[in-house]
mmCIF file of C-alpha atoms and ligand atoms in Angstrom:
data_model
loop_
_atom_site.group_PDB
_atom_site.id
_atom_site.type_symbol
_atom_site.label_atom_id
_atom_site.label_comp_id
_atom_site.label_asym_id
_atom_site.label_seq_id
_atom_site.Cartn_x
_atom_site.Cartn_y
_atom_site.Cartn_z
ATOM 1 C CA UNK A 28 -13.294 12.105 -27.137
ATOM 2 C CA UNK A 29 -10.049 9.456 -27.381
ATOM 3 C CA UNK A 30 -9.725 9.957 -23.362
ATOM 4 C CA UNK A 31 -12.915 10.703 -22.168
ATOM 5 C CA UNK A 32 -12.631 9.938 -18.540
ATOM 6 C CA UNK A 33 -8.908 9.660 -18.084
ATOM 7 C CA UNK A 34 -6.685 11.302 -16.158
ATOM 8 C CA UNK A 35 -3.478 12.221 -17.164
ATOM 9 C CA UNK A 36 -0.412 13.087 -15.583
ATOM 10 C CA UNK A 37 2.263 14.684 -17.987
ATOM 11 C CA UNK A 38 5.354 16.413 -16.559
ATOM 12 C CA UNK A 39 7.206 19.494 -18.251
ATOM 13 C CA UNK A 40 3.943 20.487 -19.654
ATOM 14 C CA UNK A 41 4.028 24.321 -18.998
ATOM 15 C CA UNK A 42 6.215 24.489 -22.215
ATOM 16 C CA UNK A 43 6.625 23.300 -25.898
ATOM 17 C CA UNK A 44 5.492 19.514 -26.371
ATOM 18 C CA UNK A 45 4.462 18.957 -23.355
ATOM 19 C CA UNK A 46 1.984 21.809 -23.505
ATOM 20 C CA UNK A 47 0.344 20.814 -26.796
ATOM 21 C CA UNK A 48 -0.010 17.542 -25.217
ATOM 22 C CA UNK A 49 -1.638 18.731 -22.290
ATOM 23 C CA UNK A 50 -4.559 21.214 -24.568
ATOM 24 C CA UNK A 51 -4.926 18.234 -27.068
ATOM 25 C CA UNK A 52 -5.427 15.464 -23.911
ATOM 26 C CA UNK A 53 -7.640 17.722 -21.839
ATOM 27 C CA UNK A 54 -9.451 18.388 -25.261
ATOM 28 C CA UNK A 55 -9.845 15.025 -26.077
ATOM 29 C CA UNK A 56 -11.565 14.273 -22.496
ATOM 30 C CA UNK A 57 -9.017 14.067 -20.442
ATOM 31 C CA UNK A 58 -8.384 15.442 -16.925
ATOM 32 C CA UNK A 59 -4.906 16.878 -17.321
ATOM 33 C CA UNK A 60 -2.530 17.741 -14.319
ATOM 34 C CA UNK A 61 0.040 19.935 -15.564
ATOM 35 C CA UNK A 62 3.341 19.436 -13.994
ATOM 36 C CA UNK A 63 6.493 21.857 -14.366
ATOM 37 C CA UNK A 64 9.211 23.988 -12.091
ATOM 38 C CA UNK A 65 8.292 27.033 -13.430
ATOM 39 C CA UNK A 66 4.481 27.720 -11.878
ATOM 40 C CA UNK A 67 4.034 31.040 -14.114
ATOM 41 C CA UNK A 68 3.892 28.316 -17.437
ATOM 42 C CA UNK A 69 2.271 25.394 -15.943
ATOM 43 C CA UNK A 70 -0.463 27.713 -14.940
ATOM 44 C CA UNK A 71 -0.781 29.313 -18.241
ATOM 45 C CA UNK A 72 -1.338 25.887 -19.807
ATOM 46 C CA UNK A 73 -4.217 25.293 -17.235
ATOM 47 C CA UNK A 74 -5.819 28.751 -18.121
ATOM 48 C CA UNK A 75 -6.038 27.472 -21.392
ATOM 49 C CA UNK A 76 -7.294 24.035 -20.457
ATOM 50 C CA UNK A 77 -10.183 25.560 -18.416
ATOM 51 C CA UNK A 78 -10.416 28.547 -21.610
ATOM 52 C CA UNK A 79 -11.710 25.360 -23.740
ATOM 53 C CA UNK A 80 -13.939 24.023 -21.275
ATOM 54 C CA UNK A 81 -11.886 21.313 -20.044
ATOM 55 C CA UNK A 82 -10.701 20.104 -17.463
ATOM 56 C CA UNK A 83 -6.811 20.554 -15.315
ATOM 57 C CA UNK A 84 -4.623 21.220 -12.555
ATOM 58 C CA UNK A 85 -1.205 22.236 -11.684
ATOM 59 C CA UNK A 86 1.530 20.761 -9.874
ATOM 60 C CA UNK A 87 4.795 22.022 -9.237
ATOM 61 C CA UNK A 88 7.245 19.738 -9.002
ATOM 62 C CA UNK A 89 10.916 18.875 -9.889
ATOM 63 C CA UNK A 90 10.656 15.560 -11.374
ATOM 64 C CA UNK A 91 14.629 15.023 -10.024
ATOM 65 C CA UNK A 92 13.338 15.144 -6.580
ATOM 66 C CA UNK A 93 11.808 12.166 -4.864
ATOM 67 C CA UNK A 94 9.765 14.088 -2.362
ATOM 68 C CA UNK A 95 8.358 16.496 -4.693
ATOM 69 C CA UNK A 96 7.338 13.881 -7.068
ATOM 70 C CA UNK A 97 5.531 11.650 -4.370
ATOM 71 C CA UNK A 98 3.915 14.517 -3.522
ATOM 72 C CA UNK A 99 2.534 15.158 -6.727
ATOM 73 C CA UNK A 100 1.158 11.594 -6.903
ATOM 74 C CA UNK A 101 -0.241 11.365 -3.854
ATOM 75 C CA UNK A 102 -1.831 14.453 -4.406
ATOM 76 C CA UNK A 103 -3.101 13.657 -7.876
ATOM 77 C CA UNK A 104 -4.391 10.061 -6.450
ATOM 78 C CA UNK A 105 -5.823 12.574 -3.313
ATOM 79 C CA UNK A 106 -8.079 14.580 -5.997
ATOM 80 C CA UNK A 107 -8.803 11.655 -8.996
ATOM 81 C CA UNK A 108 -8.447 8.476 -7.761
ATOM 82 C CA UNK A 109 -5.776 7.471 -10.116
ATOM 83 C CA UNK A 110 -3.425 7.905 -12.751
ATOM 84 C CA UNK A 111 -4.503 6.174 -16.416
ATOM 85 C CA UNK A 112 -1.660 7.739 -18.326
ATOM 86 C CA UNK A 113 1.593 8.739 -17.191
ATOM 87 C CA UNK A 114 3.721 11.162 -20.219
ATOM 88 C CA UNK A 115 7.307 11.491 -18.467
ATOM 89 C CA UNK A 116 7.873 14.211 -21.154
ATOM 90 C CA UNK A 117 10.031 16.932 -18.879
ATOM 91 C CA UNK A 118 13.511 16.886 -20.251
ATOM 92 C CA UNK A 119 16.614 19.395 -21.115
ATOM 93 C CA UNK A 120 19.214 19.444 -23.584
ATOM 94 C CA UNK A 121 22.853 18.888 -23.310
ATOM 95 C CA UNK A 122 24.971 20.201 -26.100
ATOM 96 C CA UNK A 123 28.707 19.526 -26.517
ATOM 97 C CA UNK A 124 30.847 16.602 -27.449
ATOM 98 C CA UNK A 125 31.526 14.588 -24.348
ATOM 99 C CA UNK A 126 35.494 15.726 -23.652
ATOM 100 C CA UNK A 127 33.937 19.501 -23.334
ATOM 101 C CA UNK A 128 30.877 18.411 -21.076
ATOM 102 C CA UNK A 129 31.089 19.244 -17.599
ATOM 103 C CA UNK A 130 30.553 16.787 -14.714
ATOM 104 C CA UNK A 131 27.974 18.885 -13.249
ATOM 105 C CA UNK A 132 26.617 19.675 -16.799
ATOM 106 C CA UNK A 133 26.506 15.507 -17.196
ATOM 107 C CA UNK A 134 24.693 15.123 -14.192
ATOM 108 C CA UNK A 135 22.299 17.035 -14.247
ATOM 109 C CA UNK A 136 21.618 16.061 -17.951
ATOM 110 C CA UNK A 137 21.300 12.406 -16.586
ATOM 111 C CA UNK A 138 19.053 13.782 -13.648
ATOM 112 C CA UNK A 139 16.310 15.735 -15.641
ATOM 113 C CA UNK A 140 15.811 13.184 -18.140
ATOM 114 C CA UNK A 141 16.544 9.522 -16.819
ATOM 115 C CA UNK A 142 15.657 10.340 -13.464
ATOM 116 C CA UNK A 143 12.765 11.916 -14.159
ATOM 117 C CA UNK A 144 11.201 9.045 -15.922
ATOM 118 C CA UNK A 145 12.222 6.945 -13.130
ATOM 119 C CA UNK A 146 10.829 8.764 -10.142
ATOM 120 C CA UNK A 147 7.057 9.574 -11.460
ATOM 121 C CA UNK A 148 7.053 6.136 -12.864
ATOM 122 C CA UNK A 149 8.482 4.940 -9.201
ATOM 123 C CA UNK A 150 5.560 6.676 -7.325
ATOM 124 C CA UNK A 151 2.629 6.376 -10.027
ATOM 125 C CA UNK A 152 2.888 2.205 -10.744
ATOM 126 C CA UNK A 153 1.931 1.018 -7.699
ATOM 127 C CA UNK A 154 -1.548 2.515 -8.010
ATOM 128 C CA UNK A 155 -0.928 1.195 -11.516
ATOM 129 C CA UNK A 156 -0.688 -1.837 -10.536
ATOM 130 C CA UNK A 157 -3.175 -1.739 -8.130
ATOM 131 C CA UNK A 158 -5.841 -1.263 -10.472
ATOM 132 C CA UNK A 159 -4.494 -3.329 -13.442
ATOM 133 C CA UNK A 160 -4.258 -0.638 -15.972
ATOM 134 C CA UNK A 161 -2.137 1.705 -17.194
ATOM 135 C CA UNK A 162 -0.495 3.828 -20.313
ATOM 136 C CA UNK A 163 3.071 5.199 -19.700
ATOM 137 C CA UNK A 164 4.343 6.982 -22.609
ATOM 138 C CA UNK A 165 8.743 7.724 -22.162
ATOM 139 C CA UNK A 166 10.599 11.395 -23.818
ATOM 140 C CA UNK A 167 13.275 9.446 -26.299
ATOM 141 C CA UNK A 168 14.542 11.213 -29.107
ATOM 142 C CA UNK A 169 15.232 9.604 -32.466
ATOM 143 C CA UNK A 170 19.003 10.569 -31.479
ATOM 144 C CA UNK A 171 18.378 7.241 -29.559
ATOM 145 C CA UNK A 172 19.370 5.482 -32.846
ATOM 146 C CA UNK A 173 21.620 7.762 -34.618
ATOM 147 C CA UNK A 174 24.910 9.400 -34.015
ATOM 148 C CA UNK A 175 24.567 13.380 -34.177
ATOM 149 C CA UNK A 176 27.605 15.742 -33.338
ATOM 150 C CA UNK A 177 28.073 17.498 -29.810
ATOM 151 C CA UNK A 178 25.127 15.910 -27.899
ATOM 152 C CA UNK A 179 27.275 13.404 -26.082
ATOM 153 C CA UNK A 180 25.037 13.584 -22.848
ATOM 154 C CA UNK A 181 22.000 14.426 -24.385
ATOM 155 C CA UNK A 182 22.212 11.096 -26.598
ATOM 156 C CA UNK A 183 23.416 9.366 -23.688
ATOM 157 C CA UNK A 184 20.180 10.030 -21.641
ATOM 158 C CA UNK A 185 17.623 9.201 -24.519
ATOM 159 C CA UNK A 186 18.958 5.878 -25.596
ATOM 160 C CA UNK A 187 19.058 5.312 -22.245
ATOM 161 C CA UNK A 188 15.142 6.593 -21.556
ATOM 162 C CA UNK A 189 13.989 3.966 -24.819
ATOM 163 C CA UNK A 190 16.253 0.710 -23.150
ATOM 164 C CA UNK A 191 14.300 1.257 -19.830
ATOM 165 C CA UNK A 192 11.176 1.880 -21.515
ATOM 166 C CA UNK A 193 11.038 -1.706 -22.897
ATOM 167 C CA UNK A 194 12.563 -3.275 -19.460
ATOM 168 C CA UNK A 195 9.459 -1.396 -18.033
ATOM 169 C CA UNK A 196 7.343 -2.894 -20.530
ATOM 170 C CA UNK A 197 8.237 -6.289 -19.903
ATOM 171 C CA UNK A 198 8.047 -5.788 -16.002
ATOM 172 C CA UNK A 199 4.272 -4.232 -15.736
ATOM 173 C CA UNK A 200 2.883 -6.154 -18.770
ATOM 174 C CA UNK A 201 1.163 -8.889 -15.974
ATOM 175 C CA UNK A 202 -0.410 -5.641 -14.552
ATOM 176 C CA UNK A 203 -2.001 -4.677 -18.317
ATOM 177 C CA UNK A 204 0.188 -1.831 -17.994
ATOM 178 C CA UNK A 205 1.712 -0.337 -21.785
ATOM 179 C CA UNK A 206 5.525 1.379 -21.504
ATOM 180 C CA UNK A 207 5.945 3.348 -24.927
ATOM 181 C CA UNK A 208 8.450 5.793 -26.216
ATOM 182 C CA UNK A 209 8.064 8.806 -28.055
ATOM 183 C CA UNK A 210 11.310 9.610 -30.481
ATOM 184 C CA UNK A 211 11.028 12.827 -32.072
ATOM 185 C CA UNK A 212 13.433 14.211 -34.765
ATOM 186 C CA UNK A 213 13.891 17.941 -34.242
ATOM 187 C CA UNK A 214 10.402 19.890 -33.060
ATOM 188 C CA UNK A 215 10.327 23.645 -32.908
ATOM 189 C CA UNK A 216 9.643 24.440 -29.339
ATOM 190 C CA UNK A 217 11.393 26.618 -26.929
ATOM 191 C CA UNK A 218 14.063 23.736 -26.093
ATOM 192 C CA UNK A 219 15.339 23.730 -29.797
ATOM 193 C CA UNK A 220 15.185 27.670 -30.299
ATOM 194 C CA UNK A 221 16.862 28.232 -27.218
ATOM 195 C CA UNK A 222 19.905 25.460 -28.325
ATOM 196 C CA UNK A 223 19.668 27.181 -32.363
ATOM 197 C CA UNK A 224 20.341 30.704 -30.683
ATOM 198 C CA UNK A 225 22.973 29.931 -28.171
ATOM 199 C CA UNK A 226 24.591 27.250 -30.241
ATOM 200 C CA UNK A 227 24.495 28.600 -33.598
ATOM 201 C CA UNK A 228 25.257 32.477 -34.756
ATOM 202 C CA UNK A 229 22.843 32.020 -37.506
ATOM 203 C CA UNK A 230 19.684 30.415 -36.429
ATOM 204 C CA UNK A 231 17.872 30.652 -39.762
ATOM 205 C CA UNK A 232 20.680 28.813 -41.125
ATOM 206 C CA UNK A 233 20.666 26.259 -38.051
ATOM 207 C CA UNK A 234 17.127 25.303 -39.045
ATOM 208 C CA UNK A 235 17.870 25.278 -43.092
ATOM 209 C CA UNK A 236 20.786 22.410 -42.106
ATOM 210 C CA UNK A 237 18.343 21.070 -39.604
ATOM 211 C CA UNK A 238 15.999 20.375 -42.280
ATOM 212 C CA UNK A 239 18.101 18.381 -44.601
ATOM 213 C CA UNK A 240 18.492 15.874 -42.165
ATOM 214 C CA UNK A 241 14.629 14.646 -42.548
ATOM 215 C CA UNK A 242 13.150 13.668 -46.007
ATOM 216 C CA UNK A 243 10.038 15.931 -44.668
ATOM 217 C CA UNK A 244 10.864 19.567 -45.914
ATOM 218 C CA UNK A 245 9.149 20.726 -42.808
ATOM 219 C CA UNK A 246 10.013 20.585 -39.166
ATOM 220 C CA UNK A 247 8.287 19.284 -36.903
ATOM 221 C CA UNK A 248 5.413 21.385 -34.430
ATOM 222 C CA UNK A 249 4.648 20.398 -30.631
ATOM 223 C CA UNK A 250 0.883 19.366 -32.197
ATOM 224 C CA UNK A 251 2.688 16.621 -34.234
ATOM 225 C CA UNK A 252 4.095 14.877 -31.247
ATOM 226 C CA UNK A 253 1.348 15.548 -29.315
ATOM 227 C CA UNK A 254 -0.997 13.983 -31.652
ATOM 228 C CA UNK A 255 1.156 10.660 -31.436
ATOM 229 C CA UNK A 256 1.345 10.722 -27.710
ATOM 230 C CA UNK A 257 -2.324 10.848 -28.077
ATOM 231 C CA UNK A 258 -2.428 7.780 -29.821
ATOM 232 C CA UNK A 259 -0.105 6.012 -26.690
ATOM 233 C CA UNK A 260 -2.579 7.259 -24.298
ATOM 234 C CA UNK A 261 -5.457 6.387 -25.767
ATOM 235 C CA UNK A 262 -6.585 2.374 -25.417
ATOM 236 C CA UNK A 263 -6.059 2.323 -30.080
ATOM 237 C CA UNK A 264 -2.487 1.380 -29.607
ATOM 238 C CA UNK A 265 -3.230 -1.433 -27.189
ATOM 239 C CA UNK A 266 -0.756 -3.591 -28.768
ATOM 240 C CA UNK A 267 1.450 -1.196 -28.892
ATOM 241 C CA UNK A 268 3.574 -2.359 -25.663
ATOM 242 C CA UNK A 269 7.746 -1.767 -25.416
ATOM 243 C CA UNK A 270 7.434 0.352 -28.678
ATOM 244 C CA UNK A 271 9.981 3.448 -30.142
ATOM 245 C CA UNK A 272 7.200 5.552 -32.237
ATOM 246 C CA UNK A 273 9.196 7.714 -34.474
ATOM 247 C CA UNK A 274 8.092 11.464 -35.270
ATOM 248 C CA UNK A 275 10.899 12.309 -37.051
ATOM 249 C CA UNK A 276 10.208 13.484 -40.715
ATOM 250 C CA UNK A 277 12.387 10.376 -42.058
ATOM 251 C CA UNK A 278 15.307 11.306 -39.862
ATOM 252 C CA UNK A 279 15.917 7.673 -38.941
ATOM 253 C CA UNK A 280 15.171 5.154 -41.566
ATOM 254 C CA UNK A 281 14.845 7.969 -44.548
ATOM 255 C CA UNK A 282 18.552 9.162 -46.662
ATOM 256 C CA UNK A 283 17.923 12.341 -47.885
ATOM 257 C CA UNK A 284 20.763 12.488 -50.493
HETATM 258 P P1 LIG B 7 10.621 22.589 -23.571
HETATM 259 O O1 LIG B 7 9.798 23.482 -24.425
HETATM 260 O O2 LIG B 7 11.845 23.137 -22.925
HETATM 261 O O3 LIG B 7 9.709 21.915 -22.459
HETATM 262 C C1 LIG B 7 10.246 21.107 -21.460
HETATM 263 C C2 LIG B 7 9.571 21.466 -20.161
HETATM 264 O O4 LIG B 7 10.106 20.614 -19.117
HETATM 265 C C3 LIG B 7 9.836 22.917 -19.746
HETATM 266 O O5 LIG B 7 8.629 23.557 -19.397
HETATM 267 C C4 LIG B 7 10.760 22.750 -18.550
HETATM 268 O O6 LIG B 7 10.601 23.753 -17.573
HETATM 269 C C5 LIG B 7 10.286 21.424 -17.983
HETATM 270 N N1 LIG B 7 11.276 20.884 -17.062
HETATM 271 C C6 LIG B 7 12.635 20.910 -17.187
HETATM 272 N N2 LIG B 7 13.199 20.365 -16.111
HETATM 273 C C7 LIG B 7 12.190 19.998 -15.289
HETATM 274 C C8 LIG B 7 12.153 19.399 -14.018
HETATM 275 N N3 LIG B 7 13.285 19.066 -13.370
HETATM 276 N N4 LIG B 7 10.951 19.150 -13.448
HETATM 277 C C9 LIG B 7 9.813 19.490 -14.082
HETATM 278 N N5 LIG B 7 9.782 20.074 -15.290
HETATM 279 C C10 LIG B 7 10.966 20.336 -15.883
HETATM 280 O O7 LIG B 7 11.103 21.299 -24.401
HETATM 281 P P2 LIG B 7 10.413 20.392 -25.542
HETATM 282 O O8 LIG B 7 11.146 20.596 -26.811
HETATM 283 O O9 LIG B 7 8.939 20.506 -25.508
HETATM 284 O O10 LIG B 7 10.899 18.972 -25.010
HETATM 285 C C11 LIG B 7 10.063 18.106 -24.287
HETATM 286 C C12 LIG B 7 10.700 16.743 -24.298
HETATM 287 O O11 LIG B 7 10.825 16.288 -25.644
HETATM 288 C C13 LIG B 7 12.101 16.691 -23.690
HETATM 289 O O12 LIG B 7 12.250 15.491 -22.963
HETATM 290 C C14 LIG B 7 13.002 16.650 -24.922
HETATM 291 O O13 LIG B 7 14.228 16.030 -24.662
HETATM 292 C C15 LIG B 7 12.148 15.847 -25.862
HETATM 293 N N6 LIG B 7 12.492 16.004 -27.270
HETATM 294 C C16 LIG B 7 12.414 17.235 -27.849
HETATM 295 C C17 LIG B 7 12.740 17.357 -29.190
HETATM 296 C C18 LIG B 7 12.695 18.679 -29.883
HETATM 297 O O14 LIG B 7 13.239 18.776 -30.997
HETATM 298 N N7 LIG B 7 12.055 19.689 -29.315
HETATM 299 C C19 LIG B 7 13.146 16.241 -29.931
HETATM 300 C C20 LIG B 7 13.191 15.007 -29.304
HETATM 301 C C21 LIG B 7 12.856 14.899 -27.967
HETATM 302 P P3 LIG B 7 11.617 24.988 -17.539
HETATM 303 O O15 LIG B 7 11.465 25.698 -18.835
HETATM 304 O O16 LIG B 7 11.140 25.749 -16.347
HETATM 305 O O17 LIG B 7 12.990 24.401 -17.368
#
């Protein structure tokens, strides 16, 4: 039990990573609340929370929106108390190289995933704060640190997620408060099958290219990252503060040639 007692709060988790961080939180003691837009998943994940004997709720919200998200903290602080770990996980993809992205494309690319660590982080630090205590774990990507064709926004928004994440670190460190980023190399979840079958007329292929990027012959699964966001949460990576942890198969520092 790495969170016995805790309560989590971890947006886009009706889907993919977010999901198996959600089961393998509430499993590990935890007191999940499941955020998403689409109710249908975010409920499903909380059937299976209860299914195990744990313990969750859902919230819809659209992390873009200010209202909805202060809702969904007030609400959460309403029912537990407070928030111990935040996972601003809820993110979308943005494929293209930037001269063929469109401006509404961009922004809402920007919205979903820079926004949306902002605003939860807006509205959950002050009770933070309040209580001195606090693990916030930030959705990067390892494409934070390389260069990868025709995901000009998409890039844009991650590097951007892991230079506020250690800004954030060295504002909320007097308040014991940890800022973390997660940068994954390519995970099979929904996101990435849905951008392999409408970018790509042979998936199967897709993922055989996909694969030579990594020194791992495997990709990765939701469970990897979610075991590593586990590790954020949990008070074991306490000096772990302003931090990229890569889950990447060797993507990043590995040359598989
Ligand atoms: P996923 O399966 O699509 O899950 C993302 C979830 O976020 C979905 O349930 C989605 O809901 C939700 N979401 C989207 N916009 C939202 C909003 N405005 N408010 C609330 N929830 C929203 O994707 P995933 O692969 O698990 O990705 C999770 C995170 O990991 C993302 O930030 C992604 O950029 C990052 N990441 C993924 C990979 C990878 O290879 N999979 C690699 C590096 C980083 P809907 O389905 O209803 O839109």
């Amino acid at each position: 039990m790495r969170l016995a007692g805790k309560i989590a709060l971890i947006t886009g988790s009706g889907s993919g990573i977010g999901k198996a961080a959600a089961l393998l939180f509430a499993q590990e003691g935890a007191t999940v609340i499941v955020n998403d837009l689409d109710a249908q998943k975010g409920e499903e994940t909380v059937q299976e929370i209860v299914g195990m004997g744990s313990k969750g709720i859902f919230i819809q919200a659209d992390v873009t929106d200010p209202a909805s998200v202060q809702a969904m903290v007030e609400q959460t602080i309403a029912a537990f108390g407070h928030i111990d770990v935040l996972f601003n996980n809820a993110g979308i993809s943005g494929v293209g190289a930037l001269h063929e992205v469109e401006p509404d494309v961009w922004d809402r690319v920007m919205s979903v995933n820079i926004r949306g660590v902002y605003l939860p982080s807006k509205y959950a630090l002050p009770h933070m704060m309040q209580r001195k205590s606090g693990s916030i774990i930030n959705m990067s990507s390892c494409i934070a640190e390389i260069g990868l064709a025709k995901r000009a926004s998409y890039s844009a928004t991650k590097g951007a997620v892991l230079a506020l994440t250690k800004s954030m670190q060295v504002d909320y460190a007097p308040y014991d408060i940890r800022v973390n980023a997660l940068l994954p190399g390519t995970i099979l979840t929904p996101f990435v099958e849905n951008y392999l079958n409408n970018s790509y007329e042979n998936p199967e292929a897709a993922i055989e290219s996909l694969k030579k990027r990594q020194l791992s012959g495997e990709l990765g699964r939701p469970e990897d990252v979610a075991k590593a966001a586990l590790f954020l949460a949990s008070d074991e990576s306490k000096l772990m503060m302003g931090s990229p942890l890569y889950i990447d198969g060797g993507v990043v520092f590995g040359k598989n040639a």
